[in-house]
PDB file of C-alpha atoms in Angstrom:
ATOM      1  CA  UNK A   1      52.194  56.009  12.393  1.00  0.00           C
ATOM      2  CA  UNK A   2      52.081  52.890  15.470  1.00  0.00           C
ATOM      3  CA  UNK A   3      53.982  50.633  14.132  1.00  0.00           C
ATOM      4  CA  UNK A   4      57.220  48.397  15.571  1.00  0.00           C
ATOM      5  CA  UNK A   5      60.596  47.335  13.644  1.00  0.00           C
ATOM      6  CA  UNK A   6      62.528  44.545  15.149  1.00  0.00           C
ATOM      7  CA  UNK A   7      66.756  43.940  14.678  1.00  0.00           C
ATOM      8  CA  UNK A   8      69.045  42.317  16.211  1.00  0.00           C
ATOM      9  CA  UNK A   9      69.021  38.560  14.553  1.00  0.00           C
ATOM     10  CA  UNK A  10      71.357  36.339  12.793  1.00  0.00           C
ATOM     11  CA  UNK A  11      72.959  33.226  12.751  1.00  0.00           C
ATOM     12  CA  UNK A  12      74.194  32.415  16.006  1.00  0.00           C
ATOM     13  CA  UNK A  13      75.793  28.593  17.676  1.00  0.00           C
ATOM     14  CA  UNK A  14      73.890  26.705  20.019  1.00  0.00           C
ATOM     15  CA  UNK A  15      74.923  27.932  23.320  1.00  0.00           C
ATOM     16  CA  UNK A  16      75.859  31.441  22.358  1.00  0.00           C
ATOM     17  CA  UNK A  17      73.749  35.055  23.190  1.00  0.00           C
ATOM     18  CA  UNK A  18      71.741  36.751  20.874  1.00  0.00           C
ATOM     19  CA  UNK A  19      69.902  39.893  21.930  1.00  0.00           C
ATOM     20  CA  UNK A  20      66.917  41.536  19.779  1.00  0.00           C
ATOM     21  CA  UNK A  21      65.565  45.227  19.958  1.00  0.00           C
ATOM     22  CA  UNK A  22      62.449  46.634  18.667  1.00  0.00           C
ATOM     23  CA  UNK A  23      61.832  50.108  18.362  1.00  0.00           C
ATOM     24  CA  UNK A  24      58.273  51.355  18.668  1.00  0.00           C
ATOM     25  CA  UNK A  25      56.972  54.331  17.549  1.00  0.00           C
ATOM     26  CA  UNK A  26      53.550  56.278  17.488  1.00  0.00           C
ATOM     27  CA  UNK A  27      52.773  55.526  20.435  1.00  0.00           C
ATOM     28  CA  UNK A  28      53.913  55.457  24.121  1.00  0.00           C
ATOM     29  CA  UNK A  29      55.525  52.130  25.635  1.00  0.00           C
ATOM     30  CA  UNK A  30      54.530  52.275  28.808  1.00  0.00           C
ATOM     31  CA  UNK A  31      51.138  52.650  27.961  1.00  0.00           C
ATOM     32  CA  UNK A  32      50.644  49.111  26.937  1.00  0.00           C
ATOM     33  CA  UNK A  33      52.080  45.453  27.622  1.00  0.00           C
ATOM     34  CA  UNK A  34      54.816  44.143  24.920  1.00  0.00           C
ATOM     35  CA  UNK A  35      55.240  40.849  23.789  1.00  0.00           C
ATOM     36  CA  UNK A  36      57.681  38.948  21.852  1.00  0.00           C
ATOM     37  CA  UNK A  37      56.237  35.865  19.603  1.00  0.00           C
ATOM     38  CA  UNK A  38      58.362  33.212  17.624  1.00  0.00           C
ATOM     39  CA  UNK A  39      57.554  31.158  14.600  1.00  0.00           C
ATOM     40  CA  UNK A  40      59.720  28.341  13.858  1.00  0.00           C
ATOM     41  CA  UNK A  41      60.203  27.540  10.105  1.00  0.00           C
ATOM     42  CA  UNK A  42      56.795  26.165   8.410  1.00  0.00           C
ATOM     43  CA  UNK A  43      55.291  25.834  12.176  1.00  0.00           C
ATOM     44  CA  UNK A  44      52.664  27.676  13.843  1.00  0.00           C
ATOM     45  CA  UNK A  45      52.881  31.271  16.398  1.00  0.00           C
ATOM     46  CA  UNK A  46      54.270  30.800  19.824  1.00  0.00           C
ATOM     47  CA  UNK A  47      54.347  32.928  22.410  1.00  0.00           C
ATOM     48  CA  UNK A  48      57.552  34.138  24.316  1.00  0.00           C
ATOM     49  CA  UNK A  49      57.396  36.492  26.897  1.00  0.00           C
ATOM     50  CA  UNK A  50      55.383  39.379  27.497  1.00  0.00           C
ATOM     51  CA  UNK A  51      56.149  42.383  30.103  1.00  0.00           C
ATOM     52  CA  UNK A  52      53.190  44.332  31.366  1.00  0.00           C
ATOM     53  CA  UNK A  53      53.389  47.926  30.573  1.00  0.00           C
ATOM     54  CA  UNK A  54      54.537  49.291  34.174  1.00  0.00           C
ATOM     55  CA  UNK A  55      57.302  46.754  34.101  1.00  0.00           C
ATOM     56  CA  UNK A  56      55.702  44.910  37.023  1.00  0.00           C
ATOM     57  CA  UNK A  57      55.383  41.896  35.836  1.00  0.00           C
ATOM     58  CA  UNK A  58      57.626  39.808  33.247  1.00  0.00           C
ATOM     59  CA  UNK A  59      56.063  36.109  32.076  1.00  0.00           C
ATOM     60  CA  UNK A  60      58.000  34.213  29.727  1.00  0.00           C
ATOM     61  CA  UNK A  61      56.410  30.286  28.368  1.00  0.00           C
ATOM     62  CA  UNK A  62      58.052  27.441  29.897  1.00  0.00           C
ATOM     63  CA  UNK A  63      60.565  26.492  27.484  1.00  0.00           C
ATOM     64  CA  UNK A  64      62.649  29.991  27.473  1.00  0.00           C
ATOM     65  CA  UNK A  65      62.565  30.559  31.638  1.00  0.00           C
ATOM     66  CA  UNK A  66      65.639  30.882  32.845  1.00  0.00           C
ATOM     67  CA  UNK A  67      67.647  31.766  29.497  1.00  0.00           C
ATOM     68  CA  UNK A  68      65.801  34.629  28.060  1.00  0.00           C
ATOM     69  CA  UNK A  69      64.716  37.743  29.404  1.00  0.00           C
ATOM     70  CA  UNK A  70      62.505  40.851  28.157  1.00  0.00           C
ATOM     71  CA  UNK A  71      63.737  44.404  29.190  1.00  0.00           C
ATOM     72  CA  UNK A  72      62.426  47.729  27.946  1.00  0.00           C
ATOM     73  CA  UNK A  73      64.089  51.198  28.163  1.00  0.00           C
ATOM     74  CA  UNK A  74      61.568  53.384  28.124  1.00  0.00           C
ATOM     75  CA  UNK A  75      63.589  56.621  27.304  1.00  0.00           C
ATOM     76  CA  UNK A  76      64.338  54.996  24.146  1.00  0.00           C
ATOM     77  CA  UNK A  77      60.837  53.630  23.330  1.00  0.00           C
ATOM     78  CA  UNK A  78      62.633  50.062  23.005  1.00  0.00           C
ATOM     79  CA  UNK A  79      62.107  46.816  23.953  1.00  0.00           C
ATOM     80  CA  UNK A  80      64.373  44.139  23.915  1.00  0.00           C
ATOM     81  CA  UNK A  81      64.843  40.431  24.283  1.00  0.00           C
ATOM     82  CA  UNK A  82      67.877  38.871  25.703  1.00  0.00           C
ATOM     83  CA  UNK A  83      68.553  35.223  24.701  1.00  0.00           C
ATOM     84  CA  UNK A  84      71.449  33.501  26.638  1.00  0.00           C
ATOM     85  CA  UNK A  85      72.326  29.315  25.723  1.00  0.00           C
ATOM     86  CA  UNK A  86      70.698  29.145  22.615  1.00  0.00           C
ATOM     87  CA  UNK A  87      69.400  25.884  21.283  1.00  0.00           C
ATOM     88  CA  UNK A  88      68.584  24.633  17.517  1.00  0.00           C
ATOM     89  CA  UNK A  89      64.773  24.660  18.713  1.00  0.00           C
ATOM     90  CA  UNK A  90      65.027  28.231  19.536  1.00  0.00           C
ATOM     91  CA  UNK A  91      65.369  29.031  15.810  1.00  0.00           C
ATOM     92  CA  UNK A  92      62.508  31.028  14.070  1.00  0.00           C
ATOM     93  CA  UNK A  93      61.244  34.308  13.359  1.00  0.00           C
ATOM     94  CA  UNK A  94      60.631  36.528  16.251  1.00  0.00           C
ATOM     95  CA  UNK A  95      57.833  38.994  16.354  1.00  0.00           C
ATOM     96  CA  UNK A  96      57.867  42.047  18.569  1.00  0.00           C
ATOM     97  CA  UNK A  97      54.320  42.812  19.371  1.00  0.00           C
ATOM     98  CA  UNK A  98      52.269  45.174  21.350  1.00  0.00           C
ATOM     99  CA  UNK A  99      49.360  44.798  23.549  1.00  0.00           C
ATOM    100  CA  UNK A 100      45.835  46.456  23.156  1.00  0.00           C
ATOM    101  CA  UNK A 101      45.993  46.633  27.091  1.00  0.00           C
ATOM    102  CA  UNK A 102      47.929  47.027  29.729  1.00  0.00           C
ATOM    103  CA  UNK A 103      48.963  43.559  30.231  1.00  0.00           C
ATOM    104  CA  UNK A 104      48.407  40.484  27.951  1.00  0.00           C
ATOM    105  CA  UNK A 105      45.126  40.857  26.005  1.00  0.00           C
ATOM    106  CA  UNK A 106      45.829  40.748  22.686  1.00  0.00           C
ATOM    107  CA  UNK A 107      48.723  41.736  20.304  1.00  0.00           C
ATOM    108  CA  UNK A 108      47.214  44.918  18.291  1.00  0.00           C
ATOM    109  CA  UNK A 109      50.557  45.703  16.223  1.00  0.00           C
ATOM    110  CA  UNK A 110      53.110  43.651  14.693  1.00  0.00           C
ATOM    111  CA  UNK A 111      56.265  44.136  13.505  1.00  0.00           C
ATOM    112  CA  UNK A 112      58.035  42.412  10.570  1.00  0.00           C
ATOM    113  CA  UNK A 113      59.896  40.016  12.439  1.00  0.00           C
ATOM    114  CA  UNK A 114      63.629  39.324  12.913  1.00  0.00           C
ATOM    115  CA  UNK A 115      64.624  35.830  11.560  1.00  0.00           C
ATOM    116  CA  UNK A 116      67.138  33.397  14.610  1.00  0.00           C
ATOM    117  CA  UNK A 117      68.729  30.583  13.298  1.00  0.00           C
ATOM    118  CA  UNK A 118      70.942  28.636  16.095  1.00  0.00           C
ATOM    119  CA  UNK A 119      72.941  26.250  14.155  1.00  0.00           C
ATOM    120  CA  UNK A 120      76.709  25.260  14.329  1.00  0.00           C
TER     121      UNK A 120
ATOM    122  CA  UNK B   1      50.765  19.519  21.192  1.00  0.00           C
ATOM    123  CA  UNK B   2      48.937  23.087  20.831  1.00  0.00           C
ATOM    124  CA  UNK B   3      46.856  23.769  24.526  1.00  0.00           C
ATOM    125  CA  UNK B   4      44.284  25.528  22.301  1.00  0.00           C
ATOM    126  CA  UNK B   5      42.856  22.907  19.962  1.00  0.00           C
ATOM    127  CA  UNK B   6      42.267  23.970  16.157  1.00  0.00           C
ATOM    128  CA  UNK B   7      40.886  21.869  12.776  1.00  0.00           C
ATOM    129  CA  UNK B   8      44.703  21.797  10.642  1.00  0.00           C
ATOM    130  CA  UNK B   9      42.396  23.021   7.655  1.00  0.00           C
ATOM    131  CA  UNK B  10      39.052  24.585   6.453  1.00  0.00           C
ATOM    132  CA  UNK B  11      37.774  25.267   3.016  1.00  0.00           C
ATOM    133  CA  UNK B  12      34.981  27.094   1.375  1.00  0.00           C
ATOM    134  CA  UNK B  13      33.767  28.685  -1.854  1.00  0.00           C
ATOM    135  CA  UNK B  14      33.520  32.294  -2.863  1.00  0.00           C
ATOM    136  CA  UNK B  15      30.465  34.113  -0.853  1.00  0.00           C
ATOM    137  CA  UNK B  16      30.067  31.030   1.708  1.00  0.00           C
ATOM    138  CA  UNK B  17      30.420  31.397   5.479  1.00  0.00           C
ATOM    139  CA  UNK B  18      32.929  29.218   6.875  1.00  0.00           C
ATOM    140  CA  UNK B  19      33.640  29.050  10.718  1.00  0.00           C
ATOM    141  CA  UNK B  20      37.002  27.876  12.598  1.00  0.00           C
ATOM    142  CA  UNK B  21      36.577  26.210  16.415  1.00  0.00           C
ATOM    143  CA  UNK B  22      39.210  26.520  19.103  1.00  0.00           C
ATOM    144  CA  UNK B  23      38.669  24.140  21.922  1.00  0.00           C
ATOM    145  CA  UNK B  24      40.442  24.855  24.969  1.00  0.00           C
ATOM    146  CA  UNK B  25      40.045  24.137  28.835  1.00  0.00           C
ATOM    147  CA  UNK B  26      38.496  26.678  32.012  1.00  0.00           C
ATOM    148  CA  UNK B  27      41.978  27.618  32.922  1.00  0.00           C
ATOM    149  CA  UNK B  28      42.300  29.509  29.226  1.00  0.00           C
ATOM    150  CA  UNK B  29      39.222  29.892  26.979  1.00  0.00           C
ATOM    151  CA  UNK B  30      36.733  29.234  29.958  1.00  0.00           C
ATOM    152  CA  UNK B  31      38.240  32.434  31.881  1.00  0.00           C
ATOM    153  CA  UNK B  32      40.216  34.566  29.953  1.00  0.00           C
ATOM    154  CA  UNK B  33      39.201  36.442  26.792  1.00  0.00           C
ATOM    155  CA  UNK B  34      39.979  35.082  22.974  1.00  0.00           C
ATOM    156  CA  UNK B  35      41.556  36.786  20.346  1.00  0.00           C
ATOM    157  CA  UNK B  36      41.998  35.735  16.988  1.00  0.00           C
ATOM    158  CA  UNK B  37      44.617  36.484  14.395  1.00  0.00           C
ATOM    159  CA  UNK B  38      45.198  36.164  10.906  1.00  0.00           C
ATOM    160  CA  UNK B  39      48.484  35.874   9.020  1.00  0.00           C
ATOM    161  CA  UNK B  40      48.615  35.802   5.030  1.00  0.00           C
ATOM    162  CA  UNK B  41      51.479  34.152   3.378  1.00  0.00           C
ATOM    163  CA  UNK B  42      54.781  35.491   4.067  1.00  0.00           C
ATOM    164  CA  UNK B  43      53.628  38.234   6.461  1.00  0.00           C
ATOM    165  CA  UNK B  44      53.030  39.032  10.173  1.00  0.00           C
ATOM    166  CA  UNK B  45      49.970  38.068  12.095  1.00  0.00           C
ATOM    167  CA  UNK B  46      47.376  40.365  11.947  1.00  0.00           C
ATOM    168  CA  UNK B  47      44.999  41.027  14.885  1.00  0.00           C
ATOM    169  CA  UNK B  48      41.327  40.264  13.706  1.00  0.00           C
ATOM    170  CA  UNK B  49      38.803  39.969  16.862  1.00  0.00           C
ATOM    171  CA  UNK B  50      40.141  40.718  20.384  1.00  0.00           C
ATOM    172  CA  UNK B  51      37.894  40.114  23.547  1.00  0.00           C
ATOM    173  CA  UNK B  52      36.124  37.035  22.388  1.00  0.00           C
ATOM    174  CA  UNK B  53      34.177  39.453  20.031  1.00  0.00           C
ATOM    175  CA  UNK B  54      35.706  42.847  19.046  1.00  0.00           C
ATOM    176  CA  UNK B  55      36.697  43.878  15.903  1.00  0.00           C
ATOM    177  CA  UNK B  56      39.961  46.723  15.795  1.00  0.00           C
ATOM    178  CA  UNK B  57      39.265  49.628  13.506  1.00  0.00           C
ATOM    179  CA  UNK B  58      39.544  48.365   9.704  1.00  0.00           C
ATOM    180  CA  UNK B  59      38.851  44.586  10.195  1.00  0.00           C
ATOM    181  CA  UNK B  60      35.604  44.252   7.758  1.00  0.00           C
ATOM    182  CA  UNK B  61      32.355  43.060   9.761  1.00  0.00           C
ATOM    183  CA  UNK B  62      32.273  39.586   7.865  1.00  0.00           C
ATOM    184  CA  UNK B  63      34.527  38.104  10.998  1.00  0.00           C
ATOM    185  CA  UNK B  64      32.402  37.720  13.827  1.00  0.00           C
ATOM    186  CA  UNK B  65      34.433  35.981  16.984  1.00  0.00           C
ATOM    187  CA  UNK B  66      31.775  34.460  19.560  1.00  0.00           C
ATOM    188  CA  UNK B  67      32.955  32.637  22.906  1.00  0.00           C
ATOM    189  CA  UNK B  68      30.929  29.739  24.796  1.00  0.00           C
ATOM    190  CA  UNK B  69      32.270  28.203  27.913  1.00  0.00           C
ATOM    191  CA  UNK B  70      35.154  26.678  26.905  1.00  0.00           C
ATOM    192  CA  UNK B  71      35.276  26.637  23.133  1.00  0.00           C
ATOM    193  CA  UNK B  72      35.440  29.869  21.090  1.00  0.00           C
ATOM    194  CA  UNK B  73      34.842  30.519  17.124  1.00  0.00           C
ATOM    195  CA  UNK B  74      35.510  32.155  13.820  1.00  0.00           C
ATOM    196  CA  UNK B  75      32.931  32.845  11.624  1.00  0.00           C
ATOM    197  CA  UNK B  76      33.624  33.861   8.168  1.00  0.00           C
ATOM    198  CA  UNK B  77      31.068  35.190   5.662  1.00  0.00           C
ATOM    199  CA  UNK B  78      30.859  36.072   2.471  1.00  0.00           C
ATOM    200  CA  UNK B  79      34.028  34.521   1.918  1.00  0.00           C
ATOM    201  CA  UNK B  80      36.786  35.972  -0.548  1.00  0.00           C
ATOM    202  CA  UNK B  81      39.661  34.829  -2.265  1.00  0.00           C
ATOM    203  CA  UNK B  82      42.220  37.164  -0.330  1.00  0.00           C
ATOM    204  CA  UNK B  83      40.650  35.183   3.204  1.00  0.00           C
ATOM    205  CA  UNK B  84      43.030  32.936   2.173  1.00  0.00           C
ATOM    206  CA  UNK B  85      45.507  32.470   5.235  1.00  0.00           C
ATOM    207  CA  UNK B  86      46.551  30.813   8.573  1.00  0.00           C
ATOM    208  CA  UNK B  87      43.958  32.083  11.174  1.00  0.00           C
ATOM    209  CA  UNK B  88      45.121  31.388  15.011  1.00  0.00           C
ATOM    210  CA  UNK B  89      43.161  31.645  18.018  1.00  0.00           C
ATOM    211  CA  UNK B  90      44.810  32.587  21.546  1.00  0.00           C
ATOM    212  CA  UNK B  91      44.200  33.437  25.165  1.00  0.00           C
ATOM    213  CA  UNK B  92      45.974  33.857  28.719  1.00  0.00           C
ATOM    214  CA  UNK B  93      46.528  30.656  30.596  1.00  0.00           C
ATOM    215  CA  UNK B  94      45.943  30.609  33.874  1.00  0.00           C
ATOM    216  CA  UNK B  95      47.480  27.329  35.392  1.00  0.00           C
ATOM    217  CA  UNK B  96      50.366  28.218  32.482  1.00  0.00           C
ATOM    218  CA  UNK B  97      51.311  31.771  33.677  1.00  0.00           C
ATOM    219  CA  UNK B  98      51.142  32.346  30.084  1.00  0.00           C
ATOM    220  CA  UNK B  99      49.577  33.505  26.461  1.00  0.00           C
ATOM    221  CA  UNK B 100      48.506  30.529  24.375  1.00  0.00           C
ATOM    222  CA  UNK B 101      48.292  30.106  20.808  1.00  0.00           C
ATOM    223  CA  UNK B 102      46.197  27.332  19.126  1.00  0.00           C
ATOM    224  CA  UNK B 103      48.019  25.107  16.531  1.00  0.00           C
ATOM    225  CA  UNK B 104      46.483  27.348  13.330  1.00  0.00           C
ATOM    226  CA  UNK B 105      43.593  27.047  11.035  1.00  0.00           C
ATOM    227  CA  UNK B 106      44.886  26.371   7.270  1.00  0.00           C
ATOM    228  CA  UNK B 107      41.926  28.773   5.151  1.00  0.00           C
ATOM    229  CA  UNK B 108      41.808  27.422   1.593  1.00  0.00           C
ATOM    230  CA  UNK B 109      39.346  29.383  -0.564  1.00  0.00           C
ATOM    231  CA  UNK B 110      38.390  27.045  -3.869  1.00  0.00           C
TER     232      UNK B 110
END
């Protein structure tokens, strides 16, 4: 069965580290890009990062550059999301999803999503 | 401020065809390919049309996604109570570097 389980959140302070795995399985990770998505409480999807499925090429939206970064290890069929000087607006639920491509096309399988709240 | 423009909210009856717009600009929409996603109440986003127009295995043929310069849309028919959801519509940004998300469609079935 393709599917992908997040872990790894929780309540962390503003300006602390947080980093979030999520295990895919079913199908091969290198074989397609990986994305992580957030949705901030009663708000709409927003996209995070995404890291093309040769590792190539890493793209993260403008608000996260420079404080989080997306990572895979392939030998574990994991990918992960590193999040350094966390802010209050950085709290939401974050969605590990894959790619029907190679790169950023469209996000074919969810998982449940692992909930961030940043508060002191 | 969503880059991809959505109505907040859209309603129909049982059986009627509703359709959802996303407005967006040539450096998304107008050269990269639209996918559209639903996501119930409580639950993950679910992939519904991917490539302005293609429905994954399992997603019924009453969602049709069509694409026209710079605009894209959801059509809806023979609407049914368990439509009821958030629908999004996305794409790759060019001058962003980046996926974009539209603001969400609010799907109320009466």
């Amino acid at each position: 069965q393709v599917q992908v389980v997040e872990s790894g959140g929780g309540v962390v302070q503003p300006g602390r580290s947080l980093r979030l795995s999520c295990a895919a399985s079913g199908f091969t990770l290198s074989r397609h890009g990986m994305h992580w998505v957030r949705q901030a409480p009663g708000k709409g999807l927003e996209w995070v990062a995404v890291m093309w499925y040769d590792g190539s090429k890493k793209k993260y939206v403008e608000s996260v550059k420079g404080r989080f970064t997306i990572s895979r290890d392939n030998s574990k069929s994991t990918l992960f999301l590193q999040m350094n000087s966390l802010r209050a607006e950085d709290t939401a639920v974050y969605y590990c999803a894959r790619d029907v491509g190679l790169t950023s096309n469209g996000m074919d399988v969810w998982g449940q999503g692992t909930t961030v709240t940043v508060s002191s | 401020q969503s880059v991809l423009t959505q109505p907040p909210s859209a309603s129909g009856t049982p059986g009627q065809r509703v359709t959802i717009s996303c407005s967006g600009s040539s450096s998304n929409i107008g050269s990269n390919t639209v996918n559209w996603y639903q996501q119930l109440p409580g639950t993950a986003p679910k992939l519904l049309i991917h490539s302005n127009n293609q429905r994954p295995s399992g997603v019924p043929d009453r969602f049709f996604g069509s694409r026209s310069g710079t605009s894209a849309s959801l059509a809806i028919s023979g609407l049914q109570s368990e439509d009821e959801a958030d629908y999004y519509c996305a794409a790759w940004d060019d001058s962003l570097d980046g996926h974009v998300f539209g603001g969400g469609t609010k799907l109320t079935v009466l």
